[in-house]
Coordinates of C-alpha atoms (C1' of nucleotides) in Angstrom, one line a residue:
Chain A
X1 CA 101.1 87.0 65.3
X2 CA 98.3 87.1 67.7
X3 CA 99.6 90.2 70.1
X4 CA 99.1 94.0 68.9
X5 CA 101.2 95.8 66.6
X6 CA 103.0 97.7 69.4
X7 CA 106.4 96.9 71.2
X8 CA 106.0 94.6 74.8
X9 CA 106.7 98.3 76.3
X10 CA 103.7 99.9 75.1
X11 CA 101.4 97.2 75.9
X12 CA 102.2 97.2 79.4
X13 CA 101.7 100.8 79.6
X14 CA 98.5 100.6 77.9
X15 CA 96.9 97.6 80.0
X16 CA 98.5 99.5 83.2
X17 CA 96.9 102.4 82.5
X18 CA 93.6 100.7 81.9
X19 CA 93.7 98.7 84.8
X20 CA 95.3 101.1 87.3
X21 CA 92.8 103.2 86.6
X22 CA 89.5 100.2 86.7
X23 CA 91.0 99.2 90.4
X24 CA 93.7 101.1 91.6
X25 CA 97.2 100.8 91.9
X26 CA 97.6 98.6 95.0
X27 CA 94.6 96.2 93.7
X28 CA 95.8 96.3 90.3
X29 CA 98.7 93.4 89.8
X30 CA 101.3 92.9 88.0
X31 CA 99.9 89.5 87.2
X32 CA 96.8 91.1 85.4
X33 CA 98.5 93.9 83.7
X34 CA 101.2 91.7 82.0
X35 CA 98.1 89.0 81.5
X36 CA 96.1 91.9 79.8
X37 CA 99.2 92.9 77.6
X38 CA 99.9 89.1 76.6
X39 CA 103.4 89.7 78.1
X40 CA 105.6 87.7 80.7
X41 CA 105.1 88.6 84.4
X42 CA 108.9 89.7 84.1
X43 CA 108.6 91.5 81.8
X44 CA 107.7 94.6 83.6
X45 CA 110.7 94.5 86.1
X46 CA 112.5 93.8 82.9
X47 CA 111.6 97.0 80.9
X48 CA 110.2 99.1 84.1
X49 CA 112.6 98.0 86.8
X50 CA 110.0 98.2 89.3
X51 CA 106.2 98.8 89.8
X52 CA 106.7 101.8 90.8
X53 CA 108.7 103.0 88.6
X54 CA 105.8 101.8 85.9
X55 CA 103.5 103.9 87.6
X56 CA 105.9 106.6 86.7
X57 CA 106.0 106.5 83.2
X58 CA 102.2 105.9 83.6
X59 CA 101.8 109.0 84.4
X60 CA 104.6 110.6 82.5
X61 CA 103.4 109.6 79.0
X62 CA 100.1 111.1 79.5
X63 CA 101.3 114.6 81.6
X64 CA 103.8 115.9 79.5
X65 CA 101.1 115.9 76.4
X66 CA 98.8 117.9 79.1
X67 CA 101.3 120.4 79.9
X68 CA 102.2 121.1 76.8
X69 CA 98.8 121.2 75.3
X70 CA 97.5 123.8 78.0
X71 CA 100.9 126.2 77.8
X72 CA 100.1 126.1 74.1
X73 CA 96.2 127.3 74.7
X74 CA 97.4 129.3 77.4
X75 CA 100.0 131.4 75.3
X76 CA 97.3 132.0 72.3
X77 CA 95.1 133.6 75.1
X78 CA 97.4 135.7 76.8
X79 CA 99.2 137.7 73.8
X80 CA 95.9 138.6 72.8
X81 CA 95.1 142.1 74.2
X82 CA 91.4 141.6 75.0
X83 CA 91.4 138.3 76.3
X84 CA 88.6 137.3 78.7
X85 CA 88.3 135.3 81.8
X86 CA 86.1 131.9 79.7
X87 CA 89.2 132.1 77.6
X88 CA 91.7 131.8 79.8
X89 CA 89.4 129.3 81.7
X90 CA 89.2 127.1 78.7
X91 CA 92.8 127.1 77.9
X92 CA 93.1 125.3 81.5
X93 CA 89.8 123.1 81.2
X94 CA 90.1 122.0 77.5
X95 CA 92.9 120.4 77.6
X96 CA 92.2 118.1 80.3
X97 CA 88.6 117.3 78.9
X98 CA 90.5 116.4 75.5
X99 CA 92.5 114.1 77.5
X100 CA 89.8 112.3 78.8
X101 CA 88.1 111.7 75.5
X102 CA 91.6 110.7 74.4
X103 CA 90.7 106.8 72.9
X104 CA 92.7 104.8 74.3
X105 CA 92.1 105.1 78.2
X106 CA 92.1 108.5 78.3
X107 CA 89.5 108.8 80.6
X108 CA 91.0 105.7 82.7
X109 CA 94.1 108.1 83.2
X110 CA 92.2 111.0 84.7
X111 CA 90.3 108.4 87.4
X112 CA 93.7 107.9 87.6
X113 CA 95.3 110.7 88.2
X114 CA 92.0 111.7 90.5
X115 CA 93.2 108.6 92.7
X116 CA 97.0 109.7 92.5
X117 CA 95.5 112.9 94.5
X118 CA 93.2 110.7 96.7
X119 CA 96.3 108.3 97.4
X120 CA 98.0 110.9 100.1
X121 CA 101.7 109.0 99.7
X122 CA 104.6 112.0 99.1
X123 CA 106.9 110.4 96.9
X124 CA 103.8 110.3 94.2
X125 CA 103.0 114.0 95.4
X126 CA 106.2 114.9 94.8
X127 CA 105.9 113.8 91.2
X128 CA 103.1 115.5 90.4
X129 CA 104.1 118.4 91.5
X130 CA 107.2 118.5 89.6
X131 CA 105.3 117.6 86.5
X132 CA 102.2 119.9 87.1
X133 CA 103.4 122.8 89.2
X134 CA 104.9 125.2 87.0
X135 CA 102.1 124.8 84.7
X136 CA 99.9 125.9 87.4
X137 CA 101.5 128.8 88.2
X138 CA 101.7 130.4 85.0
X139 CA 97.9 130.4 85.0
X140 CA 97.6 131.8 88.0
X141 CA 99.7 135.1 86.8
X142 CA 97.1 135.0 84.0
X143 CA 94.5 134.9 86.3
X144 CA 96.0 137.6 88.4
X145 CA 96.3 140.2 86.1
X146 CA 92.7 139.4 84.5
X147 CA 90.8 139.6 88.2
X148 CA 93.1 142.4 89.5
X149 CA 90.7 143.1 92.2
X150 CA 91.9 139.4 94.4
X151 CA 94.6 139.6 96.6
X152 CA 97.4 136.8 95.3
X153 CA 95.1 134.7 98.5
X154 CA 92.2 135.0 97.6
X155 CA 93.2 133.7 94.1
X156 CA 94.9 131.1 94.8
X157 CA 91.8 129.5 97.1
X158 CA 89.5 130.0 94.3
X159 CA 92.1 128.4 91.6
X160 CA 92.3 125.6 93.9
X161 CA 88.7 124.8 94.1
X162 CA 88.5 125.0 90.2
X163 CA 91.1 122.7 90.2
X164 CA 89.6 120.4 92.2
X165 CA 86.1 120.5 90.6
X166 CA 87.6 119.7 87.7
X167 CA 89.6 116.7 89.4
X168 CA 86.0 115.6 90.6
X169 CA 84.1 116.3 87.2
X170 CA 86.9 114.6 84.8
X171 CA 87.2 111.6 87.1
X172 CA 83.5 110.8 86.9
X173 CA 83.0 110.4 90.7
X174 CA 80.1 112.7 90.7
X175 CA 76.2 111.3 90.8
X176 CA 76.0 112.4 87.7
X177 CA 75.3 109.5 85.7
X178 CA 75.5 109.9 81.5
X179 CA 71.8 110.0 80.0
X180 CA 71.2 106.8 78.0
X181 CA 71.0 108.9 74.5
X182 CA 74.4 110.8 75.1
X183 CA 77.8 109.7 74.3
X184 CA 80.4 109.7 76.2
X185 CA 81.8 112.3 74.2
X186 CA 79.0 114.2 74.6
X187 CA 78.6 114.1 77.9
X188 CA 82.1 115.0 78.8
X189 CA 81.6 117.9 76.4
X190 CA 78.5 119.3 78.9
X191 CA 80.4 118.5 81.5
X192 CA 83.3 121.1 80.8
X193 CA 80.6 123.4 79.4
X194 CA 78.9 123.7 82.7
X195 CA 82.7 123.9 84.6
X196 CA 83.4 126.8 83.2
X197 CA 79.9 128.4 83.5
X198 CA 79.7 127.7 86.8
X199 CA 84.2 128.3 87.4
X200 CA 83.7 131.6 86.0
X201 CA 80.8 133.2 87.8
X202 CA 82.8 131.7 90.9
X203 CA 86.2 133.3 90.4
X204 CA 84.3 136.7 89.3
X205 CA 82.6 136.2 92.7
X206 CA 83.0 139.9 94.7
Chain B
X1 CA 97.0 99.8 132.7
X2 CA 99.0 101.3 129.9
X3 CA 96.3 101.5 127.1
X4 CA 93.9 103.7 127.0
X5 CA 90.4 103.7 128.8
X6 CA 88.6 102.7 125.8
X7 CA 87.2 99.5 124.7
X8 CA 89.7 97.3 122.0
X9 CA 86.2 98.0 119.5
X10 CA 86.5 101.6 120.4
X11 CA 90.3 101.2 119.8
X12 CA 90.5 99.5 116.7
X13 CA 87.9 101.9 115.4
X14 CA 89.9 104.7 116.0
X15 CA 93.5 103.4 114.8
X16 CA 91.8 102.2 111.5
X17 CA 90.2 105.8 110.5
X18 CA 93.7 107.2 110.8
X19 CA 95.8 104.5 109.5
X20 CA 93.4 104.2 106.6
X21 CA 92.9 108.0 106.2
X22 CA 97.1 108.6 106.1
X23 CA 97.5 105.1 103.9
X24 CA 95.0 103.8 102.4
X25 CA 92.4 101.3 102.8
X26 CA 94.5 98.6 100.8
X27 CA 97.8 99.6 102.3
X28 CA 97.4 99.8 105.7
X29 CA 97.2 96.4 107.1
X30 CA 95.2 95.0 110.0
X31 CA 98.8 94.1 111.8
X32 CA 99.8 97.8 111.7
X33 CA 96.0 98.6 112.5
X34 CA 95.7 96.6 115.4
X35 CA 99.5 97.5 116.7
X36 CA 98.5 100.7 116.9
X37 CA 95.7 100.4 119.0
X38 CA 97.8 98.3 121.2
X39 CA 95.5 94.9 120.4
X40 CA 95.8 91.5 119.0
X41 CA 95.7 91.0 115.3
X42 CA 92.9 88.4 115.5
X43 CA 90.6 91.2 117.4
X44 CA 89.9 92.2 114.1
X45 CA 88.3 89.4 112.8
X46 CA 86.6 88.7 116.2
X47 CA 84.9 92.2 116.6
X48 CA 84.4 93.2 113.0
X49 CA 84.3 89.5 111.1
X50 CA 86.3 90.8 108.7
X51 CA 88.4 93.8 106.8
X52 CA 85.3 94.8 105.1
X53 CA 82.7 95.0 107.5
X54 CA 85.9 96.9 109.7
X55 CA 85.7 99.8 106.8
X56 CA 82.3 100.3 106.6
X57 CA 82.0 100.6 110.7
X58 CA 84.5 103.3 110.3
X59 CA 82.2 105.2 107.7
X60 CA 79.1 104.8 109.4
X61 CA 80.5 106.4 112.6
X62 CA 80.9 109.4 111.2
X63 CA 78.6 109.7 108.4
X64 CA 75.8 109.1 110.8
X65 CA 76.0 112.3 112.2
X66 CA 77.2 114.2 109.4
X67 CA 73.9 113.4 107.7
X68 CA 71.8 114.3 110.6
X69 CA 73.6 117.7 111.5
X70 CA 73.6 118.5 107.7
X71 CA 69.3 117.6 107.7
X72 CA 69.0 119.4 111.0
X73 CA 70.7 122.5 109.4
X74 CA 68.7 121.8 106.4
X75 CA 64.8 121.9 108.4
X76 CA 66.6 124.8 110.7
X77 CA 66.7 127.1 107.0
X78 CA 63.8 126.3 104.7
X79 CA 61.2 126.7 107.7
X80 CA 62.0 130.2 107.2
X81 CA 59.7 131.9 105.1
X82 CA 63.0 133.9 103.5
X83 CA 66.4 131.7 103.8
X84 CA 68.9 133.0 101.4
X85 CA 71.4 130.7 99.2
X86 CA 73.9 131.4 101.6
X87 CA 72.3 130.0 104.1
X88 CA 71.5 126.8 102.1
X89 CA 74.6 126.5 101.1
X90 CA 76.4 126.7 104.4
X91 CA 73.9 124.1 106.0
X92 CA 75.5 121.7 103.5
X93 CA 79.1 122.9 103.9
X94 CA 79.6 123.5 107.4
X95 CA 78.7 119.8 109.0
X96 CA 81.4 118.8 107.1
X97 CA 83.8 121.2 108.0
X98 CA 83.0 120.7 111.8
X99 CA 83.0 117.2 111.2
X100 CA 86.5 117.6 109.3
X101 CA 87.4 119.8 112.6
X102 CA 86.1 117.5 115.2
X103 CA 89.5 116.1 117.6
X104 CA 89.9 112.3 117.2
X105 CA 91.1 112.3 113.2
X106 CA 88.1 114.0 112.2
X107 CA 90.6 115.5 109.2
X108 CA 92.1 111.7 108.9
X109 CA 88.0 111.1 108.4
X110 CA 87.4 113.7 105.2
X111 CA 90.6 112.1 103.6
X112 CA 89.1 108.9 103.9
X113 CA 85.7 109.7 102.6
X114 CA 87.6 111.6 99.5
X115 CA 89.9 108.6 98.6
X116 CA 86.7 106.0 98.9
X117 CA 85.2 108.2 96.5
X118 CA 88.6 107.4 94.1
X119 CA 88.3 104.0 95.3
X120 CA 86.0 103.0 92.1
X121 CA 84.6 99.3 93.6
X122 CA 81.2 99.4 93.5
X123 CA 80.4 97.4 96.9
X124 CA 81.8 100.9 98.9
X125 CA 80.4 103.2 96.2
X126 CA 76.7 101.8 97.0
X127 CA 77.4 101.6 100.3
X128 CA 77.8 105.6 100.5
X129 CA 74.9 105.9 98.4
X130 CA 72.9 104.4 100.6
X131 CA 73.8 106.5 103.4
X132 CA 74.6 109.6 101.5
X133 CA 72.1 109.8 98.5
X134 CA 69.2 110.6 100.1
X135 CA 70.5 114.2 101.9
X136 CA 71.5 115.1 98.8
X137 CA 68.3 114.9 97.0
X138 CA 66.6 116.7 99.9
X139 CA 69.2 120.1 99.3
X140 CA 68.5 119.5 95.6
X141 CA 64.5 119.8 96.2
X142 CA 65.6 123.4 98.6
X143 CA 68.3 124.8 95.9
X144 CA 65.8 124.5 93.4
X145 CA 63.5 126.4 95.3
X146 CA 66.0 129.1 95.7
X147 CA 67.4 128.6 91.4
X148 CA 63.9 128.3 89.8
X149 CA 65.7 129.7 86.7
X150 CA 68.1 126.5 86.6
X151 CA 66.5 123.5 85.1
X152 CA 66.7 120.6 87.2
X153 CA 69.8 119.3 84.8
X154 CA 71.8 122.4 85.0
X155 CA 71.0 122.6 89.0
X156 CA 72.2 118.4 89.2
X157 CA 75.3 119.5 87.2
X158 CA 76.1 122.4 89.2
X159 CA 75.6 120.9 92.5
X160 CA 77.9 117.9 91.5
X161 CA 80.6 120.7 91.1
X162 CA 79.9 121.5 94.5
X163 CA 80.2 118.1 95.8
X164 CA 83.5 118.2 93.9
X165 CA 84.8 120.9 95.1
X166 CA 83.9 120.7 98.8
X167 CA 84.9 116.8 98.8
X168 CA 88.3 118.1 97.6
X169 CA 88.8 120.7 100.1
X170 CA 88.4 119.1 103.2
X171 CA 90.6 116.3 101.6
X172 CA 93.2 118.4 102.2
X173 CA 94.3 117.5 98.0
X174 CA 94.9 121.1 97.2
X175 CA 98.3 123.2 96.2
X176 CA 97.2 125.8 99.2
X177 CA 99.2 124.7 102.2
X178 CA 98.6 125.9 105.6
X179 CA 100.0 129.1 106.4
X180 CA 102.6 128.7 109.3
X181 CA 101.1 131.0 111.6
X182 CA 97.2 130.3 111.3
X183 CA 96.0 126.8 113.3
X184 CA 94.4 124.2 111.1
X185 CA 90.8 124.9 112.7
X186 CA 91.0 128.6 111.2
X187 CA 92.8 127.3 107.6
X188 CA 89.4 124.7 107.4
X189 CA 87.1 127.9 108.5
X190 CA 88.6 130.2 105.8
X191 CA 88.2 127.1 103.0
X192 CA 84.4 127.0 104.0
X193 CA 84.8 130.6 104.1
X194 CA 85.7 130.7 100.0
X195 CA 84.1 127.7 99.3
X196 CA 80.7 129.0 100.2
X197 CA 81.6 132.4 98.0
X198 CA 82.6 130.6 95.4
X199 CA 79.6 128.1 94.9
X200 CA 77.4 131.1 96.1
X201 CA 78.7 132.6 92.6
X202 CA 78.7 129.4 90.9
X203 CA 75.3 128.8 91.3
X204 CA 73.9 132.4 90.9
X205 CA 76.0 132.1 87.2
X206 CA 72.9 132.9 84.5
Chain C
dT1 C1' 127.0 80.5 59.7
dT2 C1' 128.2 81.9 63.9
dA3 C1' 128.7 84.8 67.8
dT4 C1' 126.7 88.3 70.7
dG5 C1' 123.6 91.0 73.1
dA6 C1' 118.8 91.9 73.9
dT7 C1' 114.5 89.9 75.0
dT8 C1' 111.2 86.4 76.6
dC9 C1' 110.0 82.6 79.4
dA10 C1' 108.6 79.3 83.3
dA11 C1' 109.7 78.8 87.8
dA12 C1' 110.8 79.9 92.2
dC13 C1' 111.7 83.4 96.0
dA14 C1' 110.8 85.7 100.4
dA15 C1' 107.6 88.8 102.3
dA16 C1' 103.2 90.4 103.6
dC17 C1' 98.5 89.9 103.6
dG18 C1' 93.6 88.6 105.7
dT19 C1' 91.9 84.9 108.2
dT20 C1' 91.4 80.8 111.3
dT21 C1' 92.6 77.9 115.0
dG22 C1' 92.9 76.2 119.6
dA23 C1' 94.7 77.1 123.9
dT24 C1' 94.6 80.6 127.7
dT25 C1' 93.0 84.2 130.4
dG26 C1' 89.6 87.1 133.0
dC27 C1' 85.4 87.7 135.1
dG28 C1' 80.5 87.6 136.8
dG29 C1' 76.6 84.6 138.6
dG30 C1' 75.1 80.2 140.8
Chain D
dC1 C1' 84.6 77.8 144.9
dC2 C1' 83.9 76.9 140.2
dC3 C1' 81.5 76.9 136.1
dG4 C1' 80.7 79.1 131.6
dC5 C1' 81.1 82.4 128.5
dA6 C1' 83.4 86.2 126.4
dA7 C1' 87.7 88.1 125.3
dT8 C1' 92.6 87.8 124.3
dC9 C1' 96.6 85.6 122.7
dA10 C1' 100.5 83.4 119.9
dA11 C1' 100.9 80.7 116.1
dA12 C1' 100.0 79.0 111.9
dC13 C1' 97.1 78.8 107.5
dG14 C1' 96.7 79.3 102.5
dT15 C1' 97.1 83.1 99.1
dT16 C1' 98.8 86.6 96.7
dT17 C1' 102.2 90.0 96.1
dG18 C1' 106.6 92.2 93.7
dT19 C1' 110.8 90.6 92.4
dT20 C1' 114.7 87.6 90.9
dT21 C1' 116.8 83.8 88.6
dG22 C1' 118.8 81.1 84.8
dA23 C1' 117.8 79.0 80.8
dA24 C1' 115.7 79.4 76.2
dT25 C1' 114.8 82.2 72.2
dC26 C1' 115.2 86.0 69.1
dA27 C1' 117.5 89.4 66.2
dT28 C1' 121.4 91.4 64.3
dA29 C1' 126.1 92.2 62.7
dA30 C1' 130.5 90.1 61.6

DNA sequence: TTATGATTCAAACAAACGTTTGATTGCGGG
DNA sequence: CCCGCAATCAAACGTTTGTTTGAATCATAA
């Protein structure tokens, strides 16, 4: 046997992820994805039903693991009496930078899921949403009742541009380019270091 | 006459940065592009040589005078002997929000810049360094001016956040959605509003 | 072993894409 | 008037796309 160890379903998943993430999901074809995962080109309308439907479980796979990850951080953080506003902060941010050092394409899924945002098309929106909504929310009580001093507005705009630094920071757009000595790991690491130095004083803004 | 008084390059110019900014540089097609601006498909190729060259028009445009209100803001605030970060700051956020405010899809415009920067080819990437790199070393020479605490790697790091943040804003990617009763000018004037407070914060953070 | 249902495969499908062609139109200067 | 060039147009080009087809192969249970 010359193909991986895992079923024909998981090797599409894993070269679509990959490659959705190197070029996109438009530029990305079916043709190299079921090349990549030495499968037949069929194979994906076969198992999938559809390209987008693969893009789907794409994104499934890898947001449910988020969700309940963060929840999980989130809940040790909260039924402690004096928890502080880097705690709560990292209970968001953690998770999402463990993702992206996930091996296997972990950080190709969150250029990904950067690009699902970019990509302004509602029936992906609506996806996200219903996968990543709820979650959101429940920090933002969190939140609320740790910077009492916010209206629910003024909350939710600075949430929001945590959010989307951290969209920005995890997806690698930024000019920050790694240093030759650091590891990706590393780097990564600093990154979310410096998010929630700089997300903290922000939110604690007057 | 039933199209408009503007020239078919004029015309094409302006049907791409919304067609492109709504779907996508990949899915929005030069036959929708060029039906919408009520011209022949092959005017395309015949102004613009090709798809490529039609998308980097379409930055340049703009980004033109983006970069040169941003630098004229810039000069207008370190020639005075005692410019706060505030005012820094807002010579680098508001261009963008007036350009994201300017009639003629200037909102259709920031999506577009936002989703090139998820766009991960290298061709478009090094095209907006060219003609976006060098305004942002010259703030990074002013904040550190202002941040002589920061070393120049913590400044790079938290200015990227910036970046981040402000790129994702005027994207329109957030969870905030316009409230019914305020007008889109004042909903981009209170994100500049919070944006600036927040990264005011951000940066101050020890 | 044989029969059955799930999977894989090569091949072809129609549709959409960016681009090119060659004829046609419109217009300003000689 | 008419020449010449720039602009526009309908039509077609060759690729590539996601999807479908029907036969071949595999695995499993009777």
């Amino acid at each position: 046997m010359i193909t991986s160890q895992f079923s024909t379903k998981q090797r599409i998943l894993g070269a679509a992820e990959t490659l959705f993430a190197q070029h996109g999901f438009e530029k990305a074809s079916l043709r190299q994805v079921t090349a990549a995962a030495h499968v037949n080109l069929a194979a994906v309308n076969y198992h999938f039903g559809s390209k987008e439907n693969l893009i789907e479980e794409v994104f499934r796979r890898r947001l449910d693991r988020l969700n309940t990850h963060r929840q999980d951080a989130l809940r040790k953080v909260e039924h402690q009496p004096d928890s502080t506003l880097d705690q709560v902060l990292e209970a968001f941010i953690k998770p999402a930078i463990d993702l992206s050092l996930d091996q296997n394409g972990g950080g190709a899924f969150m250029r990904m899921l950067a690009r699902a945002y970019a990509e302004h098309d509602q029936p992906l929106r609506k996806f996200l949403s219903d996968n990543y909504g709820h979650v959101l929310r429940e920090f933002a009580v969190v939140f609320h009742r740790l910077l009492p001093h916010l209206s629910k507005e003024e909350l939710y705009w600075r949430l929001d541009i945590v959010a989307g630094a951290l969209t920005y920071a995890m997806a690698d757009f930024g000019l920050i380019k790694r240093r030759p000595g650091t590891t990706e790991r590393n780097h990564r690491k600093q990154a979310a270091e410096h998010l929630i130095r700089f997300a903290s004083a922000g939110l604690s803004a007057p």
